[in-house]
Every structure is written in structure tokens, then in C-alpha cells.
Short mmCIF file of C-alpha atoms in Angstrom, two decimals:
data_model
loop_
_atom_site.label_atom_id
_atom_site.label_comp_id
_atom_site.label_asym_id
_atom_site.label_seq_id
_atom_site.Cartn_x
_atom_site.Cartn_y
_atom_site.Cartn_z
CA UNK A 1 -59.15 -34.07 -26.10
CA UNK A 2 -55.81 -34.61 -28.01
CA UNK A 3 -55.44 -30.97 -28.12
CA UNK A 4 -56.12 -30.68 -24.25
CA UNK A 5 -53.51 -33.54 -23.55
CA UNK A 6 -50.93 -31.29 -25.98
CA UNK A 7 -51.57 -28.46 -24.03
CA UNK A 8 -51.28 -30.11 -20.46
CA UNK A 9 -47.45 -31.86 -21.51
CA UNK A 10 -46.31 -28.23 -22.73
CA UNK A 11 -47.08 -26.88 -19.26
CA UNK A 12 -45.35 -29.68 -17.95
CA UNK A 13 -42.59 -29.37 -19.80
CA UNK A 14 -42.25 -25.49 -19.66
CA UNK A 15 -42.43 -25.79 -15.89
CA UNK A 16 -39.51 -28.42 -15.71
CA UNK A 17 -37.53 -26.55 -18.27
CA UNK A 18 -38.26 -23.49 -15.51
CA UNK A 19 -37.44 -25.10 -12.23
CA UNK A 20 -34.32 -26.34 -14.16
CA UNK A 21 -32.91 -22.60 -14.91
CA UNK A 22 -33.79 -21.82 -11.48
CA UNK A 23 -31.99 -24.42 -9.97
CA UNK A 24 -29.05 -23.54 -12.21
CA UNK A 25 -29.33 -20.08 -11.12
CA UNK A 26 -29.43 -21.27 -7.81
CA UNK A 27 -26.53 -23.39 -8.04
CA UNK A 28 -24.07 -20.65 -9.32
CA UNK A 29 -25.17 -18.59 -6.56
CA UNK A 30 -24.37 -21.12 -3.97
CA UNK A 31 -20.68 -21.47 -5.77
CA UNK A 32 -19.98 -18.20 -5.79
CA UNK A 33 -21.21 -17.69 -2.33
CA UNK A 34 -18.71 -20.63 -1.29
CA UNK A 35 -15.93 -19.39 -2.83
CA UNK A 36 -16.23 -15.98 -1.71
CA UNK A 37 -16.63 -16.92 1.79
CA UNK A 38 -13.84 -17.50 3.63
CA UNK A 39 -14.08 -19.83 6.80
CA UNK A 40 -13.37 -17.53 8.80
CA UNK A 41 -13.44 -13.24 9.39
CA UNK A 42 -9.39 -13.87 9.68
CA UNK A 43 -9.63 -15.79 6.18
CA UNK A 44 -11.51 -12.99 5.07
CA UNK A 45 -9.45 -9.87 6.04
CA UNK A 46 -6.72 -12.04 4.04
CA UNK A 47 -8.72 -12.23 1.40
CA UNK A 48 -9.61 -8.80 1.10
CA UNK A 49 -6.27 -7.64 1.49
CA UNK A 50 -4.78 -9.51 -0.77
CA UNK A 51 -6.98 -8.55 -3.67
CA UNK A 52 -6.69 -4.84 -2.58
CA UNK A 53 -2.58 -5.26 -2.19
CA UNK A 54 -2.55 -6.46 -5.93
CA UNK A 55 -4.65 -3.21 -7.47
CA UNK A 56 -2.42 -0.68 -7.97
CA UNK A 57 -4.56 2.39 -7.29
CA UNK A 58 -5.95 1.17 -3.73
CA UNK A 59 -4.80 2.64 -0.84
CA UNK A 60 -2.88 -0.72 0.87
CA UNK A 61 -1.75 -1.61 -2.66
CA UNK A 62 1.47 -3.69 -1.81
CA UNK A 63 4.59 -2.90 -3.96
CA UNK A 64 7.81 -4.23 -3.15
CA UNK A 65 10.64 -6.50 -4.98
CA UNK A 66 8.05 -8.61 -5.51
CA UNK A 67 5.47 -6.61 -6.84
CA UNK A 68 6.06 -3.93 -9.57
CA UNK A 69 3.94 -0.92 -10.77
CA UNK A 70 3.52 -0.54 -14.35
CA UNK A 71 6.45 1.41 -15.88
CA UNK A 72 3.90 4.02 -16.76
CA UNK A 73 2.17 4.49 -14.19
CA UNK A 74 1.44 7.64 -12.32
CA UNK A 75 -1.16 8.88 -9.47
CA UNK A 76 -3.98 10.46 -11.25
CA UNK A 77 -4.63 12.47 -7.93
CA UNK A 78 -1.60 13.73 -7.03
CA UNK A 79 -0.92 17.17 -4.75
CA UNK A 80 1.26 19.52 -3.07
CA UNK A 81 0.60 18.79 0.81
CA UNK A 82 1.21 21.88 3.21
CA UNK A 83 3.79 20.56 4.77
CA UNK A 84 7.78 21.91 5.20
CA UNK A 85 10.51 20.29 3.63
CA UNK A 86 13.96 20.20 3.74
CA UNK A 87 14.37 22.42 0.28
CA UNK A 88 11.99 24.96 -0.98
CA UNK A 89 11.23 24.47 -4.41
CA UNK A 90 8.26 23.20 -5.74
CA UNK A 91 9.60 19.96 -6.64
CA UNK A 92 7.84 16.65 -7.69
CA UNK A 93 9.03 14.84 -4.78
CA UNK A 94 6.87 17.60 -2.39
CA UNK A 95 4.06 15.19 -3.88
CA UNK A 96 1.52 12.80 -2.44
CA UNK A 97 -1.78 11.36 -3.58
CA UNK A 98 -4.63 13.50 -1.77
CA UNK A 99 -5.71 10.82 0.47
CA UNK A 100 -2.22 10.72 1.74
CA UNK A 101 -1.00 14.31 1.95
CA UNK A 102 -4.07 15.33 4.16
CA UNK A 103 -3.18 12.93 6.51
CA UNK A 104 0.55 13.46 6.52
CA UNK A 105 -0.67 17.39 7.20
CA UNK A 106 -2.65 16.01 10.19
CA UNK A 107 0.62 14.08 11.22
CA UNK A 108 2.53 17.59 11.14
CA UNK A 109 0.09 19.29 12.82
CA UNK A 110 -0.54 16.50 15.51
CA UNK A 111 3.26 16.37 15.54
CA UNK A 112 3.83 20.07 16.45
CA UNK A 113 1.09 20.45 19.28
CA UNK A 114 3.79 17.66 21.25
CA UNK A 115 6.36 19.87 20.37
CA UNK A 116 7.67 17.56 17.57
CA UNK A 117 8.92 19.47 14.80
CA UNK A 118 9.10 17.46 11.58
CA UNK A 119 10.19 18.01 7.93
CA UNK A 120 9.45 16.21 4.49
CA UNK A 121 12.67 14.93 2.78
CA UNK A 122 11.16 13.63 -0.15
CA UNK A 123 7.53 12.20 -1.35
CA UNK A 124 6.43 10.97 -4.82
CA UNK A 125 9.02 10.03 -7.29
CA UNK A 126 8.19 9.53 -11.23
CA UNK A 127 9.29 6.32 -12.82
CA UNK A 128 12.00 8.32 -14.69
CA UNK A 129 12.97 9.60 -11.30
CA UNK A 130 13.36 6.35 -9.35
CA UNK A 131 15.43 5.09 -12.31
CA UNK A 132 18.01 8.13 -12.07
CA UNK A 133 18.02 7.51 -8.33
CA UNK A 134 18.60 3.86 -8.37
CA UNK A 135 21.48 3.82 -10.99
CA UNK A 136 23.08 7.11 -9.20
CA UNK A 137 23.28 4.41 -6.36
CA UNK A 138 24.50 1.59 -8.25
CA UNK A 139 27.25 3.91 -9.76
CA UNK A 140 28.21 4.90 -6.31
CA UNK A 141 28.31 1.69 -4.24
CA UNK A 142 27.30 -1.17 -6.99
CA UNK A 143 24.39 -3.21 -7.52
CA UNK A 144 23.73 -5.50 -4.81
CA UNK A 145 24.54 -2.62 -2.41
CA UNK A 146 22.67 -0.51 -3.86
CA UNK A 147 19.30 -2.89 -3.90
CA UNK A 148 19.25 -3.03 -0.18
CA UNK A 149 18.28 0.32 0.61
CA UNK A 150 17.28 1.42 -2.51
CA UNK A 151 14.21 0.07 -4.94
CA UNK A 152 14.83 -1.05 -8.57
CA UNK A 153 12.40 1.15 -10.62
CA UNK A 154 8.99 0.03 -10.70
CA UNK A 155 9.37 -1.48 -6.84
CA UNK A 156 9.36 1.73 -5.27
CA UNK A 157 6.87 3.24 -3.22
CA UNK A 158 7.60 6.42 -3.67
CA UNK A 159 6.08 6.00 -7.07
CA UNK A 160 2.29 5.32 -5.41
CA UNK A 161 2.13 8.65 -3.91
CA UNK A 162 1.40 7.06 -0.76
CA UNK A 163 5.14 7.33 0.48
CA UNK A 164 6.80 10.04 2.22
CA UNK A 165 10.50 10.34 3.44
CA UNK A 166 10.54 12.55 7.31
CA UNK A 167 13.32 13.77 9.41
CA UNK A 168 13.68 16.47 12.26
CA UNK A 169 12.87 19.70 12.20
CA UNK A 170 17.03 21.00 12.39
CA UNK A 171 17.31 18.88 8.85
CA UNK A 172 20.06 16.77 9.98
CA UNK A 173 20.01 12.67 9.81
CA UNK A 174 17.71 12.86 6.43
CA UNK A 175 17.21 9.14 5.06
CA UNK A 176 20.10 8.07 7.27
CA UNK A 177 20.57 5.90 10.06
CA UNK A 178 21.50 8.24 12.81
CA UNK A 179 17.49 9.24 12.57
CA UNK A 180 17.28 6.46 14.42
CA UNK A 181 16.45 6.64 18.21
CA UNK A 182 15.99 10.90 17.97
CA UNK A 183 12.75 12.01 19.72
CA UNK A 184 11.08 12.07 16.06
CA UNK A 185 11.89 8.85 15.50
CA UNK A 186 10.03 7.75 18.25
CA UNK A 187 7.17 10.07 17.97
CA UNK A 188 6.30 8.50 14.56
CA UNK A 189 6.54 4.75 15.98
CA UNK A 190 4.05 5.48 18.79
CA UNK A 191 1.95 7.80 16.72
CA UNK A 192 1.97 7.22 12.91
CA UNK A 193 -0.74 5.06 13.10
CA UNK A 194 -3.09 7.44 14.72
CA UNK A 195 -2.83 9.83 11.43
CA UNK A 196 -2.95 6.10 8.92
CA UNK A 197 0.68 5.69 8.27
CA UNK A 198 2.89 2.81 9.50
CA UNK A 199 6.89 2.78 9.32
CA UNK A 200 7.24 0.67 6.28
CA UNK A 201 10.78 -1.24 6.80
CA UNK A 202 10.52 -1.67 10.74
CA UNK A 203 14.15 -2.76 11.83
CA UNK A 204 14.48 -6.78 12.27
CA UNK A 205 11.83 -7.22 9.05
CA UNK A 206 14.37 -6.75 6.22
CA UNK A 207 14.04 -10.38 5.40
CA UNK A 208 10.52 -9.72 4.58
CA UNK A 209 10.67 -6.46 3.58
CA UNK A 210 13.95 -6.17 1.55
CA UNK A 211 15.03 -3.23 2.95
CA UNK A 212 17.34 -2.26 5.92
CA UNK A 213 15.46 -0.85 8.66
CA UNK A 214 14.26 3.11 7.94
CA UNK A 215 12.69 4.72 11.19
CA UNK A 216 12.30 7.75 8.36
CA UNK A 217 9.84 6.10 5.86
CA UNK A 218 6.11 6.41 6.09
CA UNK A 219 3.75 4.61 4.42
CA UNK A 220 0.10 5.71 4.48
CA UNK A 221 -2.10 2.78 4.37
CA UNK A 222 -5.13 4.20 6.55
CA UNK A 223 -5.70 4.09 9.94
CA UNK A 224 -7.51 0.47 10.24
CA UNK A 225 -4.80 -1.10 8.92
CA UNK A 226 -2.04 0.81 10.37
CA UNK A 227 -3.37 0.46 13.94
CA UNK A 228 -3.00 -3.33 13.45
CA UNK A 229 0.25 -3.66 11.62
CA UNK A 230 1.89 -1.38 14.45
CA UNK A 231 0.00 -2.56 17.41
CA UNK A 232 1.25 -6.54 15.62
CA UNK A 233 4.87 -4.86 15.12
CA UNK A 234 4.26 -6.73 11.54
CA UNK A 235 4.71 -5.43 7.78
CA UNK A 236 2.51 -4.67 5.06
CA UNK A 237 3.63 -7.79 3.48
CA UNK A 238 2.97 -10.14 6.74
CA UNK A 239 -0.42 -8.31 7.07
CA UNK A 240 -1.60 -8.77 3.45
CA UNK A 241 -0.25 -12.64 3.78
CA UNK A 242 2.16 -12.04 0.82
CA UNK A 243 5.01 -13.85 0.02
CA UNK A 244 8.50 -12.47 1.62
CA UNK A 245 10.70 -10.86 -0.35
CA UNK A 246 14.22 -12.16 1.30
CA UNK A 247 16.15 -10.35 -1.15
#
């Protein structure tokens, strides 16, 4: 009988112990759940942009004064587009991540067949590139000049791959302001975001941005989220809810 009682308490017991673990189990779930779930689909598009924007090999990875690439780092997957540019050599600048050179192809292409000819000025830049860049610029016309329309190594996006410099098919107006308001110009704004790019320093944003307007500067991002930044007339920092940059 003694032996039968034993037996019946260790059941007891092992079920309690059980249901305990289980409700444990249950209770981390339930956590996790609530902290991963937003309170609303807005919340959550924040949400999942932000933690995308902060990994530096995602597409919408954010980079900016703010938000600096590894001094090493380098696009494992990066290639020559088909694409003109302004120069023939095979330079490193002809670069872009794959992702982002077949779609700047399809922005050519898409481009041409309106009778908008197009031209690449410049694409991926090393680390050790940006840096020879950036201090040519500061030797030129000094430091705080120089850091509003060009990045401090390790901020630029031409380092992700994802970045591509565009101008008119004559070559003239490269990276400078009288691009502005040519028929290119405002073939990309109305039609970038078809192909996944938006116009990365939209003019009137460079107190969230940090850069002067550039009409010439594409950013591929993919064509979700460049649909909604350009249909919002926002930036990739307003859509990712980052902080602004403001110099």
C-alpha cells in the first residue's frame, strides 16, 4: 500500500513539474510574440525596416552620416552592369552589386524605348577610394564644404554597391547641378521607382539627408519600397523612421 501511495505522489509530482515547463514554455512564447508584434502593420513596416536599414548587406540597408559601413567592408557580389558610361575603361566605379546592376540595365533599357538616353558616371567606390575622393575635396574647398556634397569614408553609398551616379546621354552636367530640370532628370523622378531605385538626396530633404539636393544619384532599394518613398516624396531615412542627420 505504502509503495502504491509512493508511486501515486511521483505521478503527481512529475505531472506538476510537467505542466510547469509547459507553462514556462508557453509563457516565453507569449513574450516573444508581444514583443515582436507591433500594434499595428504601420508599426510593423517600421519595425522591419529598421532592422533591415541597420544590416549592412540588405538591400534598404541605410548608410548615411549617421550610419557607417565597416572600414573593410566590400560587396561580396559585385559586377560589371551592361550599361554605358561616361569613360571606357573597366574601372571599379562601373560596379554594382548584382541585384542592383540588373535593374539599373532595366532602367537603361526602359530609359531608351522613351527616347531617354542615359549614361553611368560612376557606381561602387572602395573604402580606399571614397577616402581619396573625400580628402581631394577637402583639399579643394575645405572640410565643412566639402561634407555637404560629399560623404566622409565609411558614410558613402557608393561603397554598398547599391549606388549609381547618371547623367545624359551628350555627357555634359555629370554630378552637377545644371542636371537639374534636363529631360533625364525628370525621366528618373517619374520613373526610377518603376525599375527599384529612388533619387536618394531629393532637393528640400538635405536636413534629413545631409546632402544638397542630387537629381543624378540613384539608390536601388527595390521596387516596394521605392514606389512608396517616391509616391510619399520622403527619404530613405524618413521611411526607415531613422533619426535625421541635420549635418
Amino acid at each position: 500500500m505504502l509503495k502504491i501511495r509512493l508511486a501515486f505522489l511521483f505521478l503527481i509530482v512529475l505531472a506538476l513539474s510537467i505542466t510547469g515547463c509547459a507553462g514556462k514554455f508557453h509563457f516565453f512564447q507569449d513574450e516573444e510574440s508581444s514583443f515582436r508584434s507591433p500594434s499595428s502593420s504601420e508599426e510593423k513596416r517600421q519595425q522591419d525596416a529598421s532592422v533591415q536599414a541597420s544590416s549592412q548587406e540588405v538591400i534598404p540597408v541605410l548608410v548615411n552620416k549617421s550610419n557607417r559601413l565597416p572600414n573593410n567592408y566590400q560587396p561580396r557580389d559585385l559586377i560589371y552592369p551592361d550599361i554605358p558610361f561616361t569613360f571606357q575603361q573597366k574601372m571599379e566605379k562601373r560596379q554594382m552589386r548584382s541585384e542592383a546592376g540588373a535593374a539599373i540595365e532595366r532602367l537603361f533599357a526602359g530609359a531608351k524605348q522613351q527616347g531617354v538616353n542615359l549614361l553611368g558616371v560612376s557606381a561602387y567606390r572602395s573604402h580606399a577610394s571614397q577616402t581619396a575622393l573625400f580628402n581631394y575635396y577637402v583639399k579643394q574647398d575645405g572640410y565643412e564644404e566639402a561634407i555637404t556634397y560629399s560623404a566622409v569614408p565609411g558614410t558613402s553609398e557608393h561603397e554598398t554597391g547599391l549606388a549609381i551616379d547618371v547623367t545624359g546621354g551628350d555627357g555634359k552636367c555629370a554630378a552637377e547641378d545644371c542636371f537639374e530640370g534636363t529631360k533625364e532628370a525628370v525621366w528618373l523622378q517619374n520613373h526610377a521607382a518603376e525599375y527599384g531605385f529612388i533619387i536618394r538626396y531629393p532637393k528640400g530633404k538635405d536636413a534629413i539627408t545631409g546632402y544638397q539636393y542630387e537629381p543624378w544619384h540613384l539608390r536601388y532599394v527595390g521596387k516596394t519600397i521605392a514606389k512608396e518613398i517616391m509616391d510619399r516624396g520622403i527619404t530613405l531615412e524618413e521611411y526607415v523612421d531613422a533619426t535625421v542627420v541635420n549635418n
